[in-house]
The first five atom37 places (N, CA, C, CB, O) and aatype in JSON, in Angstrom:
{
  "aatype": [12, 9, 10, 2, 6, 10, 0, 5, 7, 10, 1, 14, 16, 0, 11, 7, 19, 6, 17, 13, 6, 7, 10, 15, 6, 3, 3, 1, 1, 11, 19, 10, 8, 16, 10, 19, 10, 13, 4, 7, 5, 0, 1, 0, 1, 6, 3, 3, 19, 14, 6, 15, 9, 0, 1, 15, 7, 9, 1, 14, 16, 8, 16, 14, 0, 19, 12, 10, 16, 11, 17, 1, 13, 7, 12, 0, 5, 10, 14, 7, 18, 6, 10, 16, 11, 15, 13, 1, 10, 10, 19, 0, 10, 13, 15, 9, 0, 3, 16, 1, 1, 1, 16, 10, 18, 4, 0, 6, 7, 4, 15, 8, 0, 17, 8, 2, 10, 14, 3, 10, 14, 10, 7, 0, 3, 1, 15, 0, 15, 7],
  "atom_mask": [
    [1, 1, 1, 1, 1],
    [1, 1, 1, 1, 1],
    [1, 1, 1, 1, 1],
    [1, 1, 1, 1, 1],
    [1, 1, 1, 1, 1],
    [1, 1, 1, 1, 1],
    [1, 1, 1, 1, 1],
    [1, 1, 1, 1, 1],
    [1, 1, 1, 0, 1],
    [1, 1, 1, 1, 1],
    [1, 1, 1, 1, 1],
    [1, 1, 1, 1, 1],
    [1, 1, 1, 1, 1],
    [1, 1, 1, 1, 1],
    [1, 1, 1, 1, 1],
    [1, 1, 1, 0, 1],
    [1, 1, 1, 1, 1],
    [1, 1, 1, 1, 1],
    [1, 1, 1, 1, 1],
    [1, 1, 1, 1, 1],
    [1, 1, 1, 1, 1],
    [1, 1, 1, 0, 1],
    [1, 1, 1, 1, 1],
    [1, 1, 1, 1, 1],
    [1, 1, 1, 1, 1],
    [1, 1, 1, 1, 1],
    [1, 1, 1, 1, 1],
    [1, 1, 1, 1, 1],
    [1, 1, 1, 1, 1],
    [1, 1, 1, 1, 1],
    [1, 1, 1, 1, 1],
    [1, 1, 1, 1, 1],
    [1, 1, 1, 1, 1],
    [1, 1, 1, 1, 1],
    [1, 1, 1, 1, 1],
    [1, 1, 1, 1, 1],
    [1, 1, 1, 1, 1],
    [1, 1, 1, 1, 1],
    [1, 1, 1, 1, 1],
    [1, 1, 1, 0, 1],
    [1, 1, 1, 1, 1],
    [1, 1, 1, 1, 1],
    [1, 1, 1, 1, 1],
    [1, 1, 1, 1, 1],
    [1, 1, 1, 1, 1],
    [1, 1, 1, 1, 1],
    [1, 1, 1, 1, 1],
    [1, 1, 1, 1, 1],
    [1, 1, 1, 1, 1],
    [1, 1, 1, 1, 1],
    [1, 1, 1, 1, 1],
    [1, 1, 1, 1, 1],
    [1, 1, 1, 1, 1],
    [1, 1, 1, 1, 1],
    [1, 1, 1, 1, 1],
    [1, 1, 1, 1, 1],
    [1, 1, 1, 0, 1],
    [1, 1, 1, 1, 1],
    [1, 1, 1, 1, 1],
    [1, 1, 1, 1, 1],
    [1, 1, 1, 1, 1],
    [1, 1, 1, 1, 1],
    [1, 1, 1, 1, 1],
    [1, 1, 1, 1, 1],
    [1, 1, 1, 1, 1],
    [1, 1, 1, 1, 1],
    [1, 1, 1, 1, 1],
    [1, 1, 1, 1, 1],
    [1, 1, 1, 1, 1],
    [1, 1, 1, 1, 1],
    [1, 1, 1, 1, 1],
    [1, 1, 1, 1, 1],
    [1, 1, 1, 1, 1],
    [1, 1, 1, 0, 1],
    [1, 1, 1, 1, 1],
    [1, 1, 1, 1, 1],
    [1, 1, 1, 1, 1],
    [1, 1, 1, 1, 1],
    [1, 1, 1, 1, 1],
    [1, 1, 1, 0, 1],
    [1, 1, 1, 1, 1],
    [1, 1, 1, 1, 1],
    [1, 1, 1, 1, 1],
    [1, 1, 1, 1, 1],
    [1, 1, 1, 1, 1],
    [1, 1, 1, 1, 1],
    [1, 1, 1, 1, 1],
    [1, 1, 1, 1, 1],
    [1, 1, 1, 1, 1],
    [1, 1, 1, 1, 1],
    [1, 1, 1, 1, 1],
    [1, 1, 1, 1, 1],
    [1, 1, 1, 1, 1],
    [1, 1, 1, 1, 1],
    [1, 1, 1, 1, 1],
    [1, 1, 1, 1, 1],
    [1, 1, 1, 1, 1],
    [1, 1, 1, 1, 1],
    [1, 1, 1, 1, 1],
    [1, 1, 1, 1, 1],
    [1, 1, 1, 1, 1],
    [1, 1, 1, 1, 1],
    [1, 1, 1, 1, 1],
    [1, 1, 1, 1, 1],
    [1, 1, 1, 1, 1],
    [1, 1, 1, 1, 1],
    [1, 1, 1, 1, 1],
    [1, 1, 1, 1, 1],
    [1, 1, 1, 0, 1],
    [1, 1, 1, 1, 1],
    [1, 1, 1, 1, 1],
    [1, 1, 1, 1, 1],
    [1, 1, 1, 1, 1],
    [1, 1, 1, 1, 1],
    [1, 1, 1, 1, 1],
    [1, 1, 1, 1, 1],
    [1, 1, 1, 1, 1],
    [1, 1, 1, 1, 1],
    [1, 1, 1, 1, 1],
    [1, 1, 1, 1, 1],
    [1, 1, 1, 1, 1],
    [1, 1, 1, 1, 1],
    [1, 1, 1, 0, 1],
    [1, 1, 1, 1, 1],
    [1, 1, 1, 1, 1],
    [1, 1, 1, 1, 1],
    [1, 1, 1, 1, 1],
    [1, 1, 1, 1, 1],
    [1, 1, 1, 1, 1],
    [1, 1, 1, 0, 1]
  ],
  "atom_positions": [
    [[25.96, -29.93, 0.26], [25.88, -31.08, -0.25], [27.14, -31.67, -1.4], [24.56, -30.98, -0.8], [27.56, -32.81, -1.58]],
    [[27.32, -30.99, -1.73], [28.23, -30.99, -3.36], [30.2, -31.19, -2.42], [27.87, -28.53, -4.68], [31.11, -31.96, -2.74]],
    [[30.17, -30.29, -1.46], [31.27, -30.38, -0.62], [31.57, -31.11, -0.28], [31.39, -29.95, 0.12], [32.74, -31.46, -0.41]],
    [[30.67, -31.8, 0.38], [30.35, -32.87, 1.7], [31.13, -34.0, 0.32], [28.02, -33.21, 2.51], [32.2, -34.59, 0.44]],
    [[30.44, -34.04, -0.6], [30.76, -35.22, -1.63], [31.48, -35.28, -2.11], [30.25, -35.52, -2.44], [31.54, -36.31, -2.78]],
    [[32.82, -34.18, -2.26], [34.07, -34.15, -2.52], [35.0, -34.49, -1.79], [34.32, -33.26, -2.8], [36.1, -35.02, -1.92]],
    [[34.44, -34.14, -1.07], [35.54, -34.59, 0.54], [35.53, -36.08, 0.42], [34.74, -34.09, 2.48], [36.52, -36.56, -0.13]],
    [[34.77, -36.75, 0.76], [33.91, -38.33, 1.1], [34.62, -39.31, -0.07], [31.76, -38.25, 0.78], [34.75, -40.52, 0.13]],
    [[34.97, -38.79, -1.06], [35.03, -39.19, -2.04], [34.14, -40.05, -2.92], [0.0, 0.0, 0.0], [34.35, -41.11, -3.51]],
    [[32.74, -39.03, -2.8], [31.44, -39.46, -2.92], [31.28, -39.2, -4.94], [30.25, -38.32, -1.65], [30.82, -39.96, -5.79]],
    [[31.81, -37.98, -5.04], [31.9, -36.68, -6.27], [33.38, -37.21, -6.46], [31.68, -34.62, -5.73], [34.11, -37.55, -5.53]],
    [[33.75, -37.22, -8.01], [35.03, -37.3, -8.56], [35.57, -35.5, -8.66], [34.89, -38.23, -10.2], [34.74, -34.65, -8.98]],
    [[36.63, -35.23, -8.42], [37.25, -34.1, -7.51], [37.07, -32.85, -9.02], [39.35, -34.59, -6.75], [36.88, -31.64, -8.89]],
    [[37.24, -33.89, -10.88], [37.28, -33.69, -11.36], [35.97, -32.91, -11.97], [37.85, -34.38, -11.48], [36.12, -31.85, -12.58]],
    [[34.19, -33.72, -11.7], [33.47, -33.05, -11.37], [33.64, -31.73, -10.85], [33.03, -33.63, -10.84], [33.7, -30.65, -11.43]],
    [[33.7, -32.1, -9.37], [33.32, -30.83, -8.67], [34.63, -29.46, -9.24], [0.0, 0.0, 0.0], [34.11, -28.39, -8.95]],
    [[35.63, -29.27, -9.69], [35.96, -27.94, -10.15], [35.28, -27.8, -11.22], [37.32, -27.64, -10.39], [35.72, -26.81, -11.8]],
    [[34.17, -28.41, -11.99], [33.9, -28.7, -13.22], [33.16, -27.7, -12.57], [33.53, -30.03, -13.99], [33.31, -26.48, -12.7]],
    [[32.09, -28.5, -11.63], [30.72, -27.38, -10.96], [31.61, -26.11, -10.33], [29.55, -28.28, -9.32], [31.58, -25.06, -10.98]],
    [[32.32, -26.14, -9.23], [33.46, -24.57, -9.25], [33.86, -23.08, -10.13], [34.68, -25.06, -9.41], [33.93, -21.86, -9.93]],
    [[34.14, -24.48, -11.66], [34.34, -23.34, -12.71], [32.96, -22.92, -13.01], [35.15, -23.79, -14.12], [32.74, -21.85, -13.56]],
    [[32.24, -23.54, -12.74], [30.88, -23.04, -13.75], [30.03, -21.73, -12.87], [0.0, 0.0, 0.0], [29.2, -20.92, -13.27]],
    [[30.66, -21.95, -11.48], [29.82, -20.55, -11.19], [30.78, -19.0, -11.09], [29.0, -20.81, -9.53], [31.97, -18.81, -11.3]],
    [[30.0, -18.31, -10.79], [30.16, -16.93, -10.67], [31.12, -16.34, -9.63], [28.93, -16.45, -10.44], [31.01, -16.26, -8.41]],
    [[32.31, -15.85, -10.64], [33.42, -15.37, -9.02], [32.91, -15.3, -8.13], [34.16, -14.07, -8.77], [32.83, -16.33, -7.46]],
    [[32.28, -14.09, -7.65], [31.52, -13.97, -6.36], [30.52, -15.33, -5.85], [30.58, -12.65, -6.57], [29.81, -15.35, -4.85]],
    [[30.67, -16.2, -6.67], [29.91, -17.42, -6.16], [30.93, -18.56, -5.86], [28.8, -17.94, -7.26], [30.64, -19.57, -5.23]],
    [[32.27, -18.25, -6.44], [33.44, -19.07, -6.54], [34.3, -18.97, -4.88], [34.41, -18.41, -7.97], [35.04, -19.75, -4.28]],
    [[33.86, -17.89, -4.65], [34.99, -17.05, -3.53], [33.55, -17.23, -2.08], [35.58, -14.59, -4.26], [33.48, -17.29, -0.86]],
    [[32.92, -17.25, -2.94], [31.68, -17.69, -1.17], [31.82, -19.46, -1.16], [29.07, -17.13, -1.47], [31.53, -20.1, -0.15]],
    [[32.26, -20.08, -2.34], [32.6, -21.77, -1.41], [34.1, -21.88, -0.93], [32.4, -23.37, -2.59], [34.72, -22.75, -0.31]],
    [[34.41, -20.67, -1.45], [36.22, -21.01, -0.57], [36.05, -20.02, 1.27], [38.21, -19.71, -2.06], [36.39, -20.41, 2.39]],
    [[35.39, -18.72, 0.85], [34.8, -19.13, 2.18], [33.7, -20.36, 3.05], [34.31, -18.15, 2.31], [33.68, -20.1, 4.25]],
    [[33.23, -21.02, 2.85], [32.96, -21.85, 3.15], [33.5, -23.4, 3.82], [32.58, -21.67, 2.47], [33.16, -24.17, 4.71]],
    [[34.37, -23.31, 2.92], [35.46, -25.16, 2.9], [36.68, -23.77, 3.59], [36.14, -26.52, 0.32], [37.89, -23.86, 3.36]],
    [[36.23, -22.86, 4.22], [37.21, -23.0, 4.98], [36.42, -22.89, 5.89], [38.31, -22.26, 4.93], [37.1, -22.36, 6.77]],
    [[35.18, -23.07, 6.38], [35.16, -23.03, 7.64], [34.49, -24.61, 8.31], [34.34, -21.69, 7.94], [34.42, -25.02, 9.47]],
    [[34.14, -25.11, 7.16], [34.19, -26.69, 6.65], [35.51, -27.29, 7.57], [34.52, -26.84, 4.65], [35.51, -28.07, 8.52]],
    [[36.9, -26.43, 6.72], [38.24, -27.23, 7.36], [38.1, -27.26, 8.97], [39.82, -26.35, 6.95], [38.31, -28.24, 9.68]],
    [[37.67, -25.91, 9.41], [37.56, -25.45, 10.45], [37.03, -26.25, 11.93], [0.0, 0.0, 0.0], [37.51, -26.51, 13.03]],
    [[35.76, -26.45, 11.2], [34.58, -27.36, 11.82], [35.31, -28.84, 12.08], [33.13, -27.52, 10.62], [35.19, -29.56, 13.07]],
    [[36.2, -29.09, 10.74], [36.57, -30.98, 10.79], [38.24, -30.55, 11.49], [36.66, -32.18, 8.51], [39.34, -30.87, 11.03]],
    [[38.08, -30.15, 12.1], [39.47, -29.8, 12.81], [40.49, -30.28, 11.79], [39.72, -30.6, 14.36], [40.78, -31.47, 11.81]],
    [[41.24, -29.21, 10.6], [42.25, -29.48, 9.69], [42.84, -29.01, 10.77], [42.43, -28.94, 8.22], [42.36, -28.29, 11.64]],
    [[44.36, -29.64, 10.64], [45.74, -29.5, 11.58], [46.5, -28.61, 11.1], [46.64, -30.72, 11.72], [45.97, -27.5, 10.96]],
    [[47.26, -28.69, 10.89], [49.17, -27.73, 10.26], [49.89, -28.15, 9.4], [50.49, -27.66, 11.24], [50.93, -27.55, 9.12]],
    [[49.82, -30.51, 10.45], [50.29, -30.88, 9.56], [49.92, -31.53, 8.8], [50.93, -31.15, 9.72], [50.64, -32.46, 8.45]],
    [[48.36, -31.33, 8.06], [47.88, -32.25, 7.26], [47.83, -30.68, 5.62], [46.01, -33.19, 8.17], [47.04, -30.69, 4.67]],
    [[48.84, -29.69, 5.85], [48.79, -29.22, 4.28], [49.79, -29.82, 3.69], [48.93, -27.7, 3.96], [49.69, -29.69, 2.47]],
    [[50.92, -30.57, 4.1], [52.09, -31.34, 3.08], [50.72, -32.04, 2.03], [53.45, -32.93, 4.16], [50.3, -31.79, 0.9]],
    [[50.41, -32.84, 2.93], [49.76, -34.26, 2.03], [48.21, -33.28, 1.46], [49.25, -36.19, 3.48], [47.52, -33.57, 0.47]],
    [[48.06, -32.54, 2.07], [46.51, -31.27, 1.02], [47.64, -31.36, -0.4], [46.12, -28.52, 1.95], [47.43, -32.0, -1.43]],
    [[48.69, -30.65, -0.12], [49.22, -29.99, -1.7], [49.55, -31.04, -2.2], [50.51, -28.9, -1.87], [49.46, -30.92, -3.42]],
    [[49.95, -32.21, -1.86], [50.32, -33.35, -3.1], [48.59, -33.71, -3.74], [51.31, -35.2, -2.24], [48.38, -33.59, -4.94]],
    [[47.57, -34.09, -2.87], [46.36, -34.27, -2.8], [45.46, -33.62, -4.04], [46.06, -33.82, -1.54], [44.57, -34.21, -4.64]],
    [[45.97, -32.06, -4.31], [45.28, -30.91, -4.55], [45.65, -31.67, -6.33], [45.98, -29.07, -3.78], [44.82, -32.31, -6.98]],
    [[46.75, -31.41, -6.67], [48.06, -31.23, -7.68], [48.26, -29.71, -7.98], [0.0, 0.0, 0.0], [48.5, -28.97, -8.93]],
    [[48.06, -29.67, -6.84], [48.73, -27.68, -7.6], [50.75, -27.91, -6.75], [47.13, -25.19, -6.05], [51.32, -28.82, -6.14]],
    [[51.12, -26.56, -7.2], [52.48, -26.63, -7.02], [52.88, -26.6, -5.73], [53.09, -25.71, -7.65], [51.89, -25.9, -5.54]],
    [[53.38, -26.68, -4.66], [53.83, -26.06, -3.4], [53.88, -24.25, -3.41], [55.4, -26.72, -3.14], [53.66, -23.4, -2.55]],
    [[54.3, -24.2, -4.89], [55.43, -22.99, -4.45], [53.88, -21.82, -5.08], [57.65, -22.96, -5.73], [53.98, -20.6, -4.88]],
    [[52.37, -22.49, -5.91], [51.14, -21.74, -5.87], [50.96, -20.75, -4.63], [50.02, -22.73, -5.89], [51.4, -20.96, -3.5]],
    [[50.3, -19.73, -5.01], [49.72, -19.11, -4.31], [49.49, -19.54, -2.62], [48.73, -19.0, -5.05], [49.88, -19.44, -1.46]],
    [[48.69, -19.99, -3.38], [47.05, -21.22, -2.51], [47.92, -22.09, -1.16], [46.16, -23.18, -4.2], [47.7, -22.15, 0.05]],
    [[48.74, -22.55, -1.84], [49.99, -23.73, -1.56], [51.01, -22.86, -0.17], [51.24, -24.02, -3.47], [51.58, -23.31, 0.82]],
    [[50.89, -21.67, -0.65], [52.37, -21.04, 0.64], [51.37, -20.86, 1.36], [53.62, -19.39, 0.46], [51.31, -21.73, 2.24]],
    [[50.27, -19.9, 1.4], [49.16, -19.48, 2.31], [48.91, -20.39, 3.2], [47.97, -19.2, 1.69], [48.97, -20.27, 4.43]],
    [[48.54, -21.59, 2.37], [48.42, -22.71, 3.13], [49.4, -22.78, 4.69], [48.8, -23.86, 2.07], [49.29, -22.6, 5.91]],
    [[50.39, -23.16, 3.64], [51.71, -23.71, 4.25], [51.92, -22.54, 5.52], [53.18, -23.75, 2.94], [52.09, -23.14, 6.58]],
    [[51.94, -21.4, 5.64], [51.64, -20.46, 6.66], [50.7, -20.61, 7.33], [51.52, -19.39, 6.33], [50.52, -19.53, 7.89]],
    [[50.0, -21.27, 7.63], [48.43, -21.09, 8.42], [47.44, -19.82, 8.3], [48.67, -21.1, 9.99], [46.82, -19.11, 9.09]],
    [[47.61, -19.92, 6.97], [46.64, -17.82, 6.77], [45.16, -19.06, 5.17], [48.99, -15.23, 5.0], [45.33, -19.93, 4.31]],
    [[44.46, -18.61, 5.5], [43.23, -19.1, 5.14], [42.56, -17.45, 3.56], [42.1, -19.29, 7.17], [41.7, -17.74, 2.72]],
    [[43.0, -16.51, 3.59], [42.42, -16.09, 2.64], [42.4, -15.81, 1.37], [0.0, 0.0, 0.0], [42.28, -14.73, 0.8]],
    [[42.55, -17.0, 0.92], [42.32, -17.45, -0.25], [41.4, -16.84, -1.57], [41.94, -18.49, 0.13], [41.69, -16.72, -2.76]],
    [[39.66, -16.37, -0.49], [38.84, -16.56, -1.3], [39.36, -14.56, -1.75], [37.11, -17.3, -0.62], [38.76, -13.82, -2.54]],
    [[40.26, -14.33, -1.14], [40.83, -12.35, -1.38], [41.58, -12.66, -2.87], [42.51, -11.45, 0.26], [41.4, -11.68, -3.58]],
    [[42.29, -13.6, -3.51], [42.75, -14.08, -4.02], [42.39, -13.47, -5.45], [42.63, -15.16, -3.58], [41.27, -12.95, -5.5]],
    [[43.21, -13.45, -6.72], [43.08, -12.34, -8.13], [42.12, -14.04, -8.84], [45.37, -11.54, -9.29], [42.77, -15.05, -9.11]],
    [[41.45, -14.0, -8.92], [40.33, -14.51, -9.98], [41.2, -15.8, -10.13], [0.0, 0.0, 0.0], [41.13, -16.71, -9.3]],
    [[42.11, -15.86, -11.34], [43.0, -16.76, -11.93], [43.35, -18.02, -10.64], [44.43, -15.8, -12.49], [43.1, -19.23, -10.62]],
    [[43.93, -17.24, -9.77], [43.76, -18.61, -7.81], [42.66, -19.47, -7.26], [43.72, -17.71, -6.21], [42.86, -20.41, -6.48]],
    [[41.25, -19.01, -7.79], [39.95, -19.52, -7.14], [40.1, -21.0, -7.36], [38.5, -18.9, -7.82], [39.68, -21.81, -6.53]],
    [[40.82, -21.41, -8.7], [40.1, -23.16, -8.87], [41.11, -23.83, -8.2], [39.89, -23.98, -10.66], [40.78, -24.79, -7.51]],
    [[42.69, -23.41, -8.27], [43.66, -24.28, -6.95], [43.37, -24.05, -5.75], [45.15, -24.01, -6.85], [43.45, -24.9, -4.86]],
    [[42.99, -22.79, -5.56], [42.29, -22.84, -3.43], [41.19, -23.69, -3.73], [41.43, -20.91, -2.39], [41.02, -24.67, -3.0]],
    [[40.82, -23.6, -4.18], [39.42, -24.45, -4.26], [40.2, -26.14, -4.02], [38.4, -24.19, -6.21], [40.26, -26.74, -2.94]],
    [[40.7, -26.6, -5.3], [42.01, -27.68, -4.8], [41.91, -28.24, -3.7], [43.32, -27.13, -4.63], [41.15, -29.08, -3.22]],
    [[43.08, -27.5, -3.24], [43.67, -27.32, -1.85], [42.69, -27.97, -1.03], [43.92, -25.79, -1.37], [42.52, -29.14, -0.68]],
    [[41.77, -26.32, -0.68], [40.74, -26.21, 0.2], [39.82, -27.8, 0.59], [39.81, -25.05, -0.52], [39.56, -28.29, 1.69]],
    [[39.49, -28.33, -0.92], [38.91, -29.56, -0.79], [39.61, -31.03, 0.07], [38.7, -29.81, -2.2], [39.09, -31.95, 0.7]],
    [[41.47, -30.6, -0.38], [41.95, -32.45, -0.24], [41.94, -31.97, 1.08], [43.68, -33.39, -1.0], [41.66, -32.8, 1.94]],
    [[42.27, -30.45, 1.57], [42.18, -30.55, 3.06], [40.93, -30.64, 4.24], [42.79, -29.53, 3.35], [41.11, -30.79, 5.45]],
    [[39.79, -30.54, 3.64], [38.39, -31.04, 4.2], [38.11, -31.87, 4.1], [37.44, -30.69, 3.98], [36.94, -32.1, 4.42]],
    [[39.04, -33.1, 3.5], [38.72, -34.1, 2.93], [39.23, -35.32, 4.26], [39.45, -34.09, 1.35], [38.61, -36.21, 4.85]],
    [[40.42, -34.9, 4.32], [41.94, -34.68, 5.25], [41.45, -35.23, 6.35], [42.64, -33.02, 5.61], [41.48, -36.34, 6.89]],
    [[40.76, -33.68, 6.67], [40.87, -33.74, 8.36], [38.9, -34.33, 9.18], [41.44, -31.49, 8.97], [38.51, -34.54, 10.33]],
    [[38.17, -34.38, 7.68], [36.67, -35.02, 8.11], [37.24, -36.79, 7.37], [34.8, -33.91, 6.98], [36.58, -37.83, 7.46]],
    [[38.05, -36.69, 6.97], [38.17, -38.43, 6.77], [37.92, -39.16, 7.85], [39.56, -38.99, 6.38], [37.98, -40.39, 7.79]],
    [[39.53, -37.79, 9.5], [39.91, -38.34, 10.73], [38.73, -38.44, 11.05], [40.8, -37.69, 11.64], [38.37, -39.61, 11.13]],
    [[37.94, -37.68, 11.28], [37.19, -36.68, 11.58], [35.77, -38.28, 11.8], [37.12, -35.09, 10.09], [34.92, -38.75, 12.55]],
    [[36.07, -38.34, 11.25], [34.59, -39.8, 10.79], [35.43, -40.91, 11.38], [34.09, -40.32, 8.55], [35.01, -41.28, 12.47]],
    [[36.17, -41.35, 11.08], [37.0, -42.46, 11.18], [36.77, -42.39, 13.44], [39.05, -42.02, 10.13], [36.19, -43.22, 14.14]],
    [[37.53, -41.06, 13.9], [38.12, -40.83, 15.29], [36.68, -41.08, 15.88], [38.97, -39.2, 15.65], [36.42, -42.02, 16.63]],
    [[35.9, -40.27, 15.52], [34.72, -39.65, 16.14], [33.41, -40.3, 15.98], [34.58, -38.36, 15.67], [32.75, -40.39, 17.01]],
    [[32.75, -40.89, 14.62], [32.54, -40.91, 14.37], [31.52, -42.53, 13.29], [33.21, -40.06, 14.63], [30.5, -42.93, 12.73]],
    [[33.32, -42.86, 13.86], [32.47, -44.58, 13.05], [32.21, -45.53, 14.07], [33.61, -45.67, 11.83], [32.17, -46.69, 13.66]],
    [[31.99, -45.35, 15.41], [30.6, -46.15, 15.3], [28.81, -45.63, 14.84], [30.52, -46.61, 16.74], [27.86, -46.22, 15.36]],
    [[28.58, -44.38, 13.74], [27.83, -43.99, 13.7], [27.64, -42.43, 14.02], [0.0, 0.0, 0.0], [28.76, -42.09, 13.64]],
    [[27.36, -41.87, 14.21], [26.59, -39.89, 14.0], [25.49, -39.83, 13.37], [27.47, -38.66, 12.98], [24.98, -40.56, 12.52]],
    [[25.0, -38.39, 14.14], [23.78, -37.81, 13.57], [24.05, -36.66, 12.7], [22.84, -37.39, 14.63], [23.25, -35.75, 12.49]],
    [[25.4, -36.76, 12.13], [25.74, -35.92, 10.74], [25.13, -36.27, 9.94], [26.94, -35.91, 10.15], [24.96, -37.42, 9.56]],
    [[24.49, -34.8, 9.35], [23.74, -35.29, 7.95], [24.64, -35.53, 7.49], [22.9, -34.51, 7.04], [24.71, -36.75, 7.39]],
    [[25.69, -34.92, 7.0], [26.74, -35.04, 6.09], [27.59, -35.93, 6.0], [27.34, -34.23, 6.11], [28.44, -35.76, 5.13]],
    [[27.67, -37.22, 6.87], [28.36, -38.12, 7.3], [27.39, -38.89, 6.82], [28.83, -38.16, 8.62], [27.96, -39.98, 6.77]],
    [[26.73, -39.0, 6.59], [25.15, -40.34, 5.71], [25.09, -39.82, 4.54], [23.1, -40.34, 6.36], [23.91, -39.69, 4.24]],
    [[25.77, -39.45, 3.73], [25.27, -38.79, 2.52], [24.96, -41.0, 1.8], [26.99, -37.22, 1.46], [25.52, -42.1, 1.74]],
    [[23.82, -40.36, 1.49], [23.76, -41.86, 0.47], [24.83, -42.55, -0.65], [22.59, -41.66, -0.47], [24.88, -41.86, -1.67]],
    [[25.59, -43.61, -0.7], [26.15, -43.55, -2.05], [25.34, -43.68, -3.2], [27.06, -44.46, -2.19], [24.13, -43.9, -3.29]],
    [[26.41, -43.47, -4.28], [25.73, -43.55, -5.82], [25.62, -44.91, -5.74], [26.62, -42.99, -7.27], [26.26, -45.61, -4.96]],
    [[24.71, -45.35, -6.63], [24.3, -46.33, -7.36], [25.56, -46.68, -8.51], [22.87, -45.88, -7.97], [25.98, -45.79, -9.25]],
    [[25.88, -47.48, -8.53], [27.01, -48.16, -9.15], [26.69, -47.26, -11.07], [26.74, -50.41, -8.93], [25.72, -47.47, -11.81]],
    [[27.64, -46.51, -11.29], [27.62, -46.18, -12.77], [26.96, -44.6, -12.6], [0.0, 0.0, 0.0], [27.11, -43.89, -13.59]],
    [[26.31, -44.06, -11.54], [25.84, -43.56, -11.38], [26.78, -41.98, -11.56], [25.26, -44.18, -10.48], [27.93, -41.89, -11.13]],
    [[26.27, -41.15, -12.06], [26.97, -39.57, -11.58], [26.58, -38.9, -11.2], [27.43, -38.78, -12.15], [25.44, -38.6, -11.53]],
    [[27.37, -38.05, -10.06], [26.66, -36.67, -9.35], [26.98, -35.76, -9.89], [26.89, -36.29, -8.02], [27.06, -34.75, -9.2]],
    [[27.21, -35.68, -10.85], [27.32, -33.96, -11.88], [26.05, -33.31, -12.38], [28.18, -34.14, -13.51], [25.93, -32.15, -12.76]],
    [[25.2, -34.2, -12.32], [23.83, -33.94, -12.34], [23.08, -33.37, -11.57], [23.34, -34.73, -12.43], [22.03, -32.82, -11.91]],
    [[23.61, -33.43, -10.19], [23.26, -33.08, -9.07], [23.81, -31.98, -8.81], [23.44, -33.9, -8.25], [24.98, -31.87, -9.17]],
    [[23.11, -30.73, -8.05], [23.26, -29.65, -7.24], [23.63, -29.43, -6.41], [0.0, 0.0, 0.0], [23.56, -28.27, -5.99]]
  ]
}
C-alpha cells in the first residue's frame, strides 16, 4: 500500500524514503524487487527513464540511473549504499507508469484496489500508517 501511495502522490516521497531506510537491508532489497514488478505491471517504458531520473533527484551518473538507462532492473543486487537511490528512482518510474495507466485505462473508474486508495483528510500524515 505504501508503494501505491507514493506512486499516486498520497504519501510524500521523503516519508517513503524514511520508511524504506527504516527497513532491514534484506527487506529493502525485497521492496526494490517488488517495485520492479509493479513497474512492469504498470507498463513502464524505456522513454519514461529520463523523467524518472529527473523526478528521483539522483544524478544520471549514479549506478541505478545508469542501469535504468540501459533498461536493467537488478538494483536489488547493488551494494547497500545504492539501495535508497534505487528506491527513489523506481518509485519515480512506477509513479510515471501508473499515472499513465490510470489516465488511459482507469479514468472511468476501475476495480483495482490500489487505484482506489482513500485520500488523506486535510492535515493528516500517512507516516504513521504501515
